Amino acid sequence: MFGANRAVFFIFVTVVLDISGLMIIFPIMPDILRLVGKLTISDAAVWGGILYASYALMQFLFSPIIGNLSDAFGRRPVILAALALMALDYLILGFASVLWIFVIGRMVGGIAGGTVPTAFAYLADISTSENKAKNFGLVGAAFGVGFVLGPFMGGMLGEIDFRLPFFFSAGLSFLTFFLCFLYLPESLDTRKRREFRFRDLNPFASLRKAFLFRDLRIMFLCFFVISLAHWVYPAIWSFWSKEVFNWGPGLIGVSLACYGLGVAFVQGFVIRMRFVSHLGPKKVVFFSLVIGAIALTGFGFANAAWMVFALIPIAVMSELMNPTLDSFVSNQVSDTKQGLLQGILSSINAITSVISPLVMTLLFKLGTIDEGSLYIPGVPFLFAAILLLAIIYPLLKSMKSLEKDPELREKLI
């Protein structure tokens, strides 16, 4: 039992490092890109979008490869390789002196970031039916810790030196690598391994299968738009707060950590409250879209720091939408196709995590290059608000039509 608990702990730490590594650079990004590239804040934002998209693209492309490698050769070597790549990524970023090296570093980090499914697979290997949900819940908790710890740590260390968060993270990754090397056992029995198959490496395979669900195509399109809008926060938050309020890494990190805590509270506690289930999915989704659009509009026009912290509790309430929609769509699909459905939703989120940072940072540049009447640094937030408002009618109409057809579960495939 102690061995299993120790393994769960190391998996927890690995996922925390993975998510923290994604988030740790956000507070320091405006300053370090301007320093290295001698850029304006507008151009730094565009480069930030390129870096975020590079990470997300590599994660999207390599996730099926890493998953197949773990099925063929075991979970342990894949996790160890990912930790080594994470450390390498942070060192590359820490020593980077030109912008293209930052891109290489983020691409390396994206490859290592494709190991979260391997962490789930490891826990599935060592869990019983009784404690599997509990262990999977720990991975969800690790996401929450990473989303709070990453920006907070990046902000505090970034106040000392812009490069310090990278070296600190590299040290943590090396430490975790050696501890896992010494104490993390292999979880996948050799008899349960399967041959490495190249036909399973296509990252677009799940996305293409979305067309099999004829009655859910509108829902999938709405998922795409919602995800596109929500990526505005990580894409431009650092650059926007630097431009509008002249925040340093510390305040940027604190604000992002507050947002992460709010999301954890909403998705871990509020969504379980009785009034949420009493409202039903359509009303919860409508409320989330409207409140999300209101918060985004507020950020778009905010001109005082207190407004940001006042809007964060409003903004995080829109996070009721994703688990509600996930549950609603899952209930429309037969039990034999749940894995396929989750693969499609994961692919949609992955694609938008590549597209949205590029679009949002370009909009930020367009909104900040003119100091005159066209100076609107919050224009990406306003664009995201328009996206959410635009899908209210088609999304609710689609949900209503799906609820009216009791035989849909048998018809979807």
Short mmCIF file of C-alpha atoms in Angstrom, two decimals:
data_model
loop_
_atom_site.label_atom_id
_atom_site.label_comp_id
_atom_site.label_asym_id
_atom_site.label_seq_id
_atom_site.Cartn_x
_atom_site.Cartn_y
_atom_site.Cartn_z
CA MET A 1 0.00 0.00 0.00
CA PHE A 2 2.86 2.38 0.85
CA GLY A 3 4.41 1.74 -2.56
CA ALA A 4 1.17 2.56 -4.35
CA ASN A 5 0.70 5.72 -2.30
CA ARG A 6 4.26 6.78 -3.04
CA ALA A 7 3.68 6.24 -6.76
CA VAL A 8 0.50 8.33 -6.63
CA PHE A 9 2.44 11.09 -4.88
CA PHE A 10 5.11 11.20 -7.58
CA ILE A 11 2.48 11.25 -10.33
CA PHE A 12 0.80 14.13 -8.50
CA VAL A 13 4.10 16.05 -8.35
CA THR A 14 4.81 15.36 -12.04
CA VAL A 15 1.46 16.80 -13.12
CA VAL A 16 1.88 19.81 -10.82
CA LEU A 17 5.27 20.48 -12.44
CA ASP A 18 3.77 20.08 -15.90
CA ILE A 19 0.97 22.61 -15.32
CA SER A 20 3.17 24.93 -13.27
CA GLY A 21 5.69 24.92 -16.08
CA LEU A 22 3.02 26.02 -18.52
CA MET A 23 1.86 28.82 -16.21
CA ILE A 24 5.13 29.96 -14.64
CA ILE A 25 6.23 32.00 -17.63
CA PHE A 26 3.03 34.06 -17.88
CA PRO A 27 3.89 36.76 -15.29
CA ILE A 28 7.40 37.34 -16.65
CA MET A 29 6.60 37.07 -20.35
CA PRO A 30 6.08 40.80 -21.10
CA ASP A 31 9.32 41.88 -19.44
CA ILE A 32 11.58 39.11 -20.65
CA LEU A 33 10.40 39.30 -24.27
CA ARG A 34 10.85 43.06 -24.30
CA LEU A 35 14.30 42.66 -22.76
CA VAL A 36 15.55 39.92 -25.08
CA GLY A 37 13.90 41.11 -28.30
CA LYS A 38 13.96 44.85 -27.58
CA LEU A 39 10.26 44.88 -28.47
CA THR A 40 7.31 47.12 -27.80
CA ILE A 41 4.58 45.61 -25.61
CA SER A 42 2.46 45.12 -28.76
CA ASP A 43 5.14 43.11 -30.55
CA ALA A 44 6.03 41.24 -27.36
CA ALA A 45 2.40 40.11 -27.14
CA VAL A 46 2.53 38.72 -30.69
CA TRP A 47 5.67 36.78 -29.81
CA GLY A 48 3.96 35.59 -26.65
CA GLY A 49 1.13 34.24 -28.80
CA ILE A 50 3.67 32.41 -30.95
CA LEU A 51 5.26 30.85 -27.85
CA TYR A 52 1.92 29.74 -26.38
CA ALA A 53 0.83 28.32 -29.74
CA SER A 54 4.17 26.50 -30.17
CA TYR A 55 3.75 24.79 -26.81
CA ALA A 56 0.14 23.84 -27.52
CA LEU A 57 0.90 22.60 -31.05
CA MET A 58 3.68 20.28 -29.88
CA GLN A 59 1.48 19.00 -27.07
CA PHE A 60 -1.32 18.29 -29.56
CA LEU A 61 0.96 16.55 -32.07
CA PHE A 62 2.93 14.47 -29.57
CA SER A 63 0.17 13.39 -27.17
CA PRO A 64 -0.83 10.33 -29.26
CA ILE A 65 2.84 9.45 -29.85
CA ILE A 66 3.64 9.58 -26.15
CA GLY A 67 0.49 7.63 -25.31
CA ASN A 68 1.45 4.87 -27.73
CA LEU A 69 5.02 4.81 -26.44
CA SER A 70 3.76 4.34 -22.89
CA ASP A 71 1.49 1.48 -23.99
CA ALA A 72 4.37 -0.22 -25.81
CA PHE A 73 7.34 0.40 -23.52
CA GLY A 74 5.80 1.23 -20.15
CA ARG A 75 4.82 4.36 -18.23
CA ARG A 76 8.02 4.83 -16.23
CA PRO A 77 10.45 5.57 -19.11
CA VAL A 78 7.97 8.00 -20.69
CA ILE A 79 7.46 9.89 -17.43
CA LEU A 80 11.21 10.04 -16.78
CA ALA A 81 11.86 11.28 -20.31
CA ALA A 82 9.18 13.95 -19.87
CA LEU A 83 10.74 15.20 -16.64
CA ALA A 84 14.14 15.39 -18.32
CA LEU A 85 12.62 17.32 -21.23
CA MET A 86 10.90 19.70 -18.80
CA ALA A 87 14.23 20.45 -17.14
CA LEU A 88 15.84 20.97 -20.55
CA ASP A 89 13.00 23.29 -21.56
CA TYR A 90 13.48 25.49 -18.49
CA LEU A 91 17.26 25.63 -18.99
CA ILE A 92 16.82 26.63 -22.64
CA LEU A 93 14.42 29.40 -21.61
CA GLY A 94 16.68 30.50 -18.76
CA PHE A 95 19.71 30.95 -21.01
CA ALA A 96 17.85 32.16 -24.12
CA SER A 97 19.30 35.34 -25.58
CA VAL A 98 17.32 35.49 -28.83
CA LEU A 99 13.62 35.00 -29.48
CA TRP A 100 13.84 31.91 -31.69
CA ILE A 101 15.51 30.02 -28.83
CA PHE A 102 12.43 30.77 -26.71
CA VAL A 103 10.33 29.14 -29.43
CA ILE A 104 12.53 26.02 -29.38
CA GLY A 105 12.28 25.88 -25.60
CA ARG A 106 8.50 26.10 -25.63
CA MET A 107 8.31 23.40 -28.31
CA VAL A 108 10.41 21.11 -26.12
CA GLY A 109 8.13 21.94 -23.20
CA GLY A 110 5.06 21.13 -25.30
CA ILE A 111 6.43 17.69 -26.12
CA ALA A 112 7.00 17.02 -22.42
CA GLY A 113 3.54 18.43 -21.68
CA GLY A 114 1.90 15.66 -23.66
CA THR A 115 2.41 13.23 -20.79
CA VAL A 116 -0.69 14.04 -18.73
CA PRO A 117 -2.60 11.14 -20.37
CA THR A 118 0.33 8.90 -19.35
CA ALA A 119 -0.13 10.04 -15.76
CA PHE A 120 -3.81 9.04 -15.95
CA ALA A 121 -2.78 5.70 -17.50
CA TYR A 122 -0.27 5.09 -14.69
CA LEU A 123 -2.94 5.69 -12.06
CA ALA A 124 -5.36 3.42 -13.92
CA ASP A 125 -2.71 0.68 -13.84
CA ILE A 126 -2.17 0.83 -10.07
CA SER A 127 -5.71 1.68 -8.91
CA THR A 128 -8.49 -0.62 -7.83
CA SER A 129 -12.07 -0.02 -8.89
CA GLU A 130 -12.71 1.35 -5.39
CA ASN A 131 -9.99 4.02 -5.35
CA LYS A 132 -9.67 4.86 -9.05
CA ALA A 133 -11.98 7.88 -8.87
CA LYS A 134 -10.10 9.13 -5.80
CA ASN A 135 -6.74 8.82 -7.55
CA PHE A 136 -8.03 10.48 -10.72
CA GLY A 137 -9.35 13.27 -8.53
CA LEU A 138 -5.80 13.84 -7.30
CA VAL A 139 -4.73 14.56 -10.87
CA GLY A 140 -7.52 17.10 -11.11
CA ALA A 141 -6.27 18.62 -7.87
CA ALA A 142 -2.76 18.69 -9.34
CA PHE A 143 -4.09 20.78 -12.22
CA GLY A 144 -5.56 23.23 -9.72
CA VAL A 145 -2.34 23.44 -7.71
CA GLY A 146 -0.35 24.00 -10.90
CA PHE A 147 -2.65 26.76 -12.13
CA VAL A 148 -2.23 28.61 -8.82
CA LEU A 149 1.38 27.74 -7.95
CA GLY A 150 2.81 28.36 -11.43
CA PRO A 151 1.88 32.03 -11.90
CA PHE A 152 2.39 32.84 -8.21
CA MET A 153 5.87 31.33 -8.20
CA GLY A 154 6.70 32.93 -11.54
CA GLY A 155 5.55 36.32 -10.31
CA MET A 156 7.40 36.26 -6.98
CA LEU A 157 10.66 34.94 -8.40
CA GLY A 158 10.34 37.21 -11.42
CA GLU A 159 10.42 40.23 -9.11
CA ILE A 160 13.96 39.18 -8.14
CA ASP A 161 15.15 38.30 -11.65
CA PHE A 162 13.24 37.60 -14.85
CA ARG A 163 15.16 34.37 -15.47
CA LEU A 164 15.02 32.98 -11.93
CA PRO A 165 11.64 31.17 -12.39
CA PHE A 166 13.15 29.10 -15.22
CA PHE A 167 16.17 27.96 -13.20
CA PHE A 168 14.02 27.25 -10.14
CA SER A 169 11.69 25.10 -12.25
CA ALA A 170 14.64 23.31 -13.85
CA GLY A 171 15.92 22.42 -10.39
CA LEU A 172 12.52 21.09 -9.33
CA SER A 173 12.27 19.01 -12.51
CA PHE A 174 15.73 17.50 -12.01
CA LEU A 175 14.91 16.72 -8.37
CA THR A 176 11.64 15.03 -9.34
CA PHE A 177 13.43 13.12 -12.12
CA PHE A 178 15.96 11.64 -9.70
CA LEU A 179 13.33 10.81 -7.08
CA CYS A 180 11.15 9.09 -9.70
CA PHE A 181 14.21 7.30 -11.10
CA LEU A 182 14.98 5.94 -7.65
CA TYR A 183 11.50 5.26 -6.28
CA LEU A 184 8.84 5.19 -9.04
CA PRO A 185 8.20 1.60 -10.19
CA GLU A 186 6.86 0.56 -13.58
CA SER A 187 3.08 0.16 -13.49
CA LEU A 188 2.36 -1.63 -16.78
CA ASP A 189 2.99 -5.36 -16.77
CA THR A 190 4.89 -6.57 -19.83
CA ARG A 191 2.04 -8.98 -20.62
CA LYS A 192 -0.35 -6.04 -20.97
CA ARG A 193 1.79 -4.03 -23.36
CA ARG A 194 0.89 -3.73 -27.01
CA GLU A 195 2.84 -3.21 -30.19
CA PHE A 196 3.72 0.36 -31.17
CA ARG A 197 1.39 1.20 -34.08
CA PHE A 198 2.04 4.08 -36.45
CA ARG A 199 -1.60 4.18 -37.54
CA ASP A 200 -2.54 5.40 -34.06
CA LEU A 201 -0.29 8.46 -34.21
CA ASN A 202 -2.59 10.80 -36.15
CA PRO A 203 -3.60 13.62 -33.75
CA PHE A 204 -6.41 14.69 -36.08
CA ALA A 205 -8.11 11.27 -36.02
CA SER A 206 -10.42 12.12 -33.10
CA LEU A 207 -11.30 15.46 -34.66
CA ARG A 208 -12.37 13.83 -37.92
CA LYS A 209 -14.63 11.46 -36.02
CA ALA A 210 -16.68 14.44 -34.83
CA PHE A 211 -18.55 14.20 -38.12
CA LEU A 212 -19.85 10.77 -37.08
CA PHE A 213 -22.04 12.53 -34.49
CA ARG A 214 -24.41 14.21 -36.94
CA ASP A 215 -26.75 15.57 -34.28
CA LEU A 216 -23.91 16.99 -32.21
CA ARG A 217 -22.10 19.01 -34.88
CA ILE A 218 -23.63 22.30 -33.72
CA MET A 219 -22.63 21.43 -30.16
CA PHE A 220 -19.06 20.74 -31.23
CA LEU A 221 -18.94 24.05 -33.11
CA CYS A 222 -20.15 25.82 -29.95
CA PHE A 223 -17.49 24.01 -27.91
CA PHE A 224 -14.92 25.34 -30.38
CA VAL A 225 -16.16 28.94 -30.05
CA ILE A 226 -16.35 28.77 -26.23
CA SER A 227 -12.82 27.40 -25.99
CA LEU A 228 -11.59 30.03 -28.45
CA ALA A 229 -13.06 32.76 -26.25
CA HIS A 230 -11.79 31.39 -22.94
CA TRP A 231 -8.18 31.17 -24.14
CA VAL A 232 -8.15 34.99 -24.19
CA TYR A 233 -7.24 34.98 -20.49
CA PRO A 234 -3.91 33.13 -20.63
CA ALA A 235 -3.10 34.60 -24.06
CA ILE A 236 -3.13 38.31 -23.23
CA TRP A 237 -3.59 38.75 -19.48
CA SER A 238 0.09 39.45 -18.77
CA PHE A 239 0.55 41.86 -21.68
CA TRP A 240 -2.76 43.64 -21.11
CA SER A 241 -2.16 44.19 -17.38
CA LYS A 242 1.37 45.39 -18.11
CA GLU A 243 0.13 47.84 -20.76
CA VAL A 244 -2.93 49.17 -18.93
CA PHE A 245 -1.78 49.11 -15.27
CA ASN A 246 2.01 48.76 -15.61
CA TRP A 247 1.95 45.72 -13.34
CA GLY A 248 5.16 43.87 -12.64
CA PRO A 249 5.56 40.08 -12.48
CA GLY A 250 4.43 39.97 -8.83
CA LEU A 251 1.00 41.53 -9.34
CA ILE A 252 0.47 39.64 -12.60
CA GLY A 253 1.26 36.39 -10.82
CA VAL A 254 -1.03 37.18 -7.87
CA SER A 255 -3.93 38.09 -10.17
CA LEU A 256 -3.54 34.88 -12.18
CA ALA A 257 -3.29 32.85 -8.97
CA CYS A 258 -6.51 34.49 -7.71
CA TYR A 259 -8.22 33.51 -10.94
CA GLY A 260 -6.95 29.94 -10.60
CA LEU A 261 -8.22 29.74 -7.01
CA GLY A 262 -11.60 31.04 -8.16
CA VAL A 263 -11.86 28.42 -10.89
CA ALA A 264 -10.96 25.66 -8.41
CA PHE A 265 -13.64 26.92 -6.01
CA VAL A 266 -16.34 27.10 -8.70
CA GLN A 267 -15.59 23.72 -10.29
CA GLY A 268 -14.84 21.95 -7.03
CA PHE A 269 -17.54 23.39 -4.78
CA VAL A 270 -20.11 25.70 -6.40
CA ILE A 271 -21.03 23.23 -9.14
CA ARG A 272 -21.94 20.65 -6.48
CA MET A 273 -24.43 22.99 -4.80
CA ARG A 274 -28.09 22.08 -4.99
CA PHE A 275 -29.24 25.21 -6.79
CA VAL A 276 -26.97 24.43 -9.77
CA SER A 277 -28.53 21.00 -10.36
CA HIS A 278 -31.98 22.49 -9.72
CA LEU A 279 -31.51 25.06 -12.51
CA GLY A 280 -30.77 22.40 -15.12
CA PRO A 281 -28.08 22.46 -17.83
CA LYS A 282 -29.71 24.96 -20.21
CA LYS A 283 -30.16 27.65 -17.54
CA VAL A 284 -26.66 27.07 -16.15
CA VAL A 285 -25.16 27.38 -19.64
CA PHE A 286 -27.19 30.53 -20.37
CA PHE A 287 -26.11 32.07 -17.05
CA SER A 288 -22.47 31.13 -17.69
CA LEU A 289 -22.41 32.61 -21.19
CA VAL A 290 -24.04 35.87 -20.08
CA ILE A 291 -21.93 36.30 -16.94
CA GLY A 292 -18.82 35.39 -18.93
CA ALA A 293 -19.61 38.02 -21.56
CA ILE A 294 -20.26 40.63 -18.85
CA ALA A 295 -16.91 39.91 -17.20
CA LEU A 296 -15.05 40.00 -20.51
CA THR A 297 -16.67 43.32 -21.39
CA GLY A 298 -15.67 44.65 -17.98
CA PHE A 299 -12.05 43.62 -18.51
CA GLY A 300 -12.18 45.17 -21.97
CA PHE A 301 -12.98 48.60 -20.55
CA ALA A 302 -11.25 48.32 -17.14
CA ASN A 303 -8.97 51.27 -16.38
CA ALA A 304 -8.26 50.74 -12.68
CA ALA A 305 -6.58 47.83 -10.90
CA TRP A 306 -9.40 47.43 -8.36
CA MET A 307 -11.79 46.72 -11.25
CA VAL A 308 -9.71 43.68 -12.23
CA PHE A 309 -9.93 42.07 -8.80
CA ALA A 310 -13.63 42.96 -8.58
CA LEU A 311 -14.31 41.29 -11.94
CA ILE A 312 -12.39 38.06 -11.23
CA PRO A 313 -15.14 36.55 -8.97
CA ILE A 314 -17.68 37.33 -11.70
CA ALA A 315 -15.50 35.87 -14.45
CA VAL A 316 -14.85 32.58 -12.67
CA MET A 317 -18.59 31.91 -12.34
CA SER A 318 -18.61 31.31 -16.11
CA GLU A 319 -16.47 28.23 -15.38
CA LEU A 320 -19.71 26.43 -14.49
CA MET A 321 -20.23 26.07 -18.22
CA ASN A 322 -17.56 23.57 -19.23
CA PRO A 323 -18.38 20.75 -16.78
CA THR A 324 -22.10 21.34 -17.36
CA LEU A 325 -21.74 21.08 -21.14
CA ASP A 326 -19.38 18.10 -20.86
CA SER A 327 -21.92 16.28 -18.72
CA PHE A 328 -24.84 17.21 -20.99
CA VAL A 329 -23.13 15.99 -24.17
CA SER A 330 -21.87 12.85 -22.44
CA ASN A 331 -25.46 12.00 -21.49
CA GLN A 332 -26.49 12.16 -25.15
CA VAL A 333 -23.97 9.53 -26.26
CA SER A 334 -24.11 5.78 -25.78
CA ASP A 335 -21.82 4.25 -23.18
CA THR A 336 -19.71 2.52 -25.85
CA LYS A 337 -18.74 5.86 -27.43
CA GLN A 338 -17.76 7.86 -24.34
CA GLY A 339 -14.04 7.50 -25.03
CA LEU A 340 -14.50 8.66 -28.61
CA LEU A 341 -16.50 11.67 -27.44
CA GLN A 342 -13.87 12.73 -24.90
CA GLY A 343 -11.18 12.38 -27.55
CA ILE A 344 -13.13 14.75 -29.81
CA LEU A 345 -13.62 17.33 -27.05
CA SER A 346 -9.95 17.11 -26.09
CA SER A 347 -8.92 17.65 -29.72
CA ILE A 348 -11.21 20.69 -30.04
CA ASN A 349 -9.64 22.23 -26.95
CA ALA A 350 -6.15 21.46 -28.25
CA ILE A 351 -6.82 23.09 -31.62
CA THR A 352 -8.23 26.24 -30.03
CA SER A 353 -5.23 26.44 -27.68
CA VAL A 354 -3.10 26.83 -30.81
CA ILE A 355 -5.38 29.23 -32.71
CA SER A 356 -6.66 31.49 -29.94
CA PRO A 357 -3.32 32.83 -28.61
CA LEU A 358 -2.32 33.83 -32.14
CA VAL A 359 -5.64 35.59 -32.79
CA MET A 360 -5.94 37.27 -29.39
CA THR A 361 -2.39 38.61 -29.28
CA LEU A 362 -2.74 39.97 -32.82
CA LEU A 363 -5.93 41.76 -31.76
CA PHE A 364 -4.07 43.14 -28.75
CA LYS A 365 -1.38 44.52 -31.05
CA LEU A 366 -4.00 46.13 -33.29
CA GLY A 367 -5.61 47.69 -30.22
CA THR A 368 -2.37 49.16 -28.84
CA ILE A 369 -0.34 50.37 -31.83
CA ASP A 370 -2.40 53.59 -32.11
CA GLU A 371 -2.24 55.94 -29.13
CA GLY A 372 -5.23 57.91 -30.44
CA SER A 373 -8.93 57.13 -30.60
CA LEU A 374 -8.28 53.55 -31.76
CA TYR A 375 -6.26 52.71 -28.64
CA ILE A 376 -8.28 49.84 -27.11
CA PRO A 377 -5.95 47.38 -25.33
CA GLY A 378 -8.96 45.40 -24.11
CA VAL A 379 -10.20 44.61 -27.62
CA PRO A 380 -9.41 40.85 -27.33
CA PHE A 381 -11.70 40.64 -24.29
CA LEU A 382 -14.45 42.45 -26.21
CA PHE A 383 -14.01 40.06 -29.15
CA ALA A 384 -14.27 37.06 -26.79
CA ALA A 385 -17.44 38.54 -25.25
CA ILE A 386 -18.99 38.85 -28.72
CA LEU A 387 -18.14 35.20 -29.42
CA LEU A 388 -19.94 34.04 -26.27
CA LEU A 389 -23.01 36.15 -26.96
CA ALA A 390 -23.14 34.99 -30.59
CA ILE A 391 -23.52 31.31 -29.67
CA ILE A 392 -26.20 31.66 -26.98
CA TYR A 393 -29.10 31.08 -29.37
CA PRO A 394 -27.66 28.21 -31.47
CA LEU A 395 -26.26 26.44 -28.41
CA LEU A 396 -29.47 26.58 -26.37
CA LYS A 397 -31.52 25.64 -29.43
CA SER A 398 -29.29 22.61 -30.02
CA MET A 399 -29.53 21.57 -26.36
CA LYS A 400 -33.32 21.90 -26.46
CA SER A 401 -33.64 19.77 -29.60
CA LEU A 402 -31.36 17.09 -28.15
CA GLU A 403 -33.42 16.90 -24.96
CA LYS A 404 -36.61 16.45 -26.97
CA ASP A 405 -35.36 13.28 -28.67
CA PRO A 406 -35.34 10.42 -26.12
CA GLU A 407 -33.97 7.97 -28.68
CA LEU A 408 -30.98 10.08 -29.61
CA ARG A 409 -28.47 7.95 -27.72
CA GLU A 410 -29.19 5.15 -30.17
CA LYS A 411 -29.08 7.40 -33.23
CA LEU A 412 -25.90 9.39 -32.71
CA ILE A 413 -23.53 6.92 -34.32
#
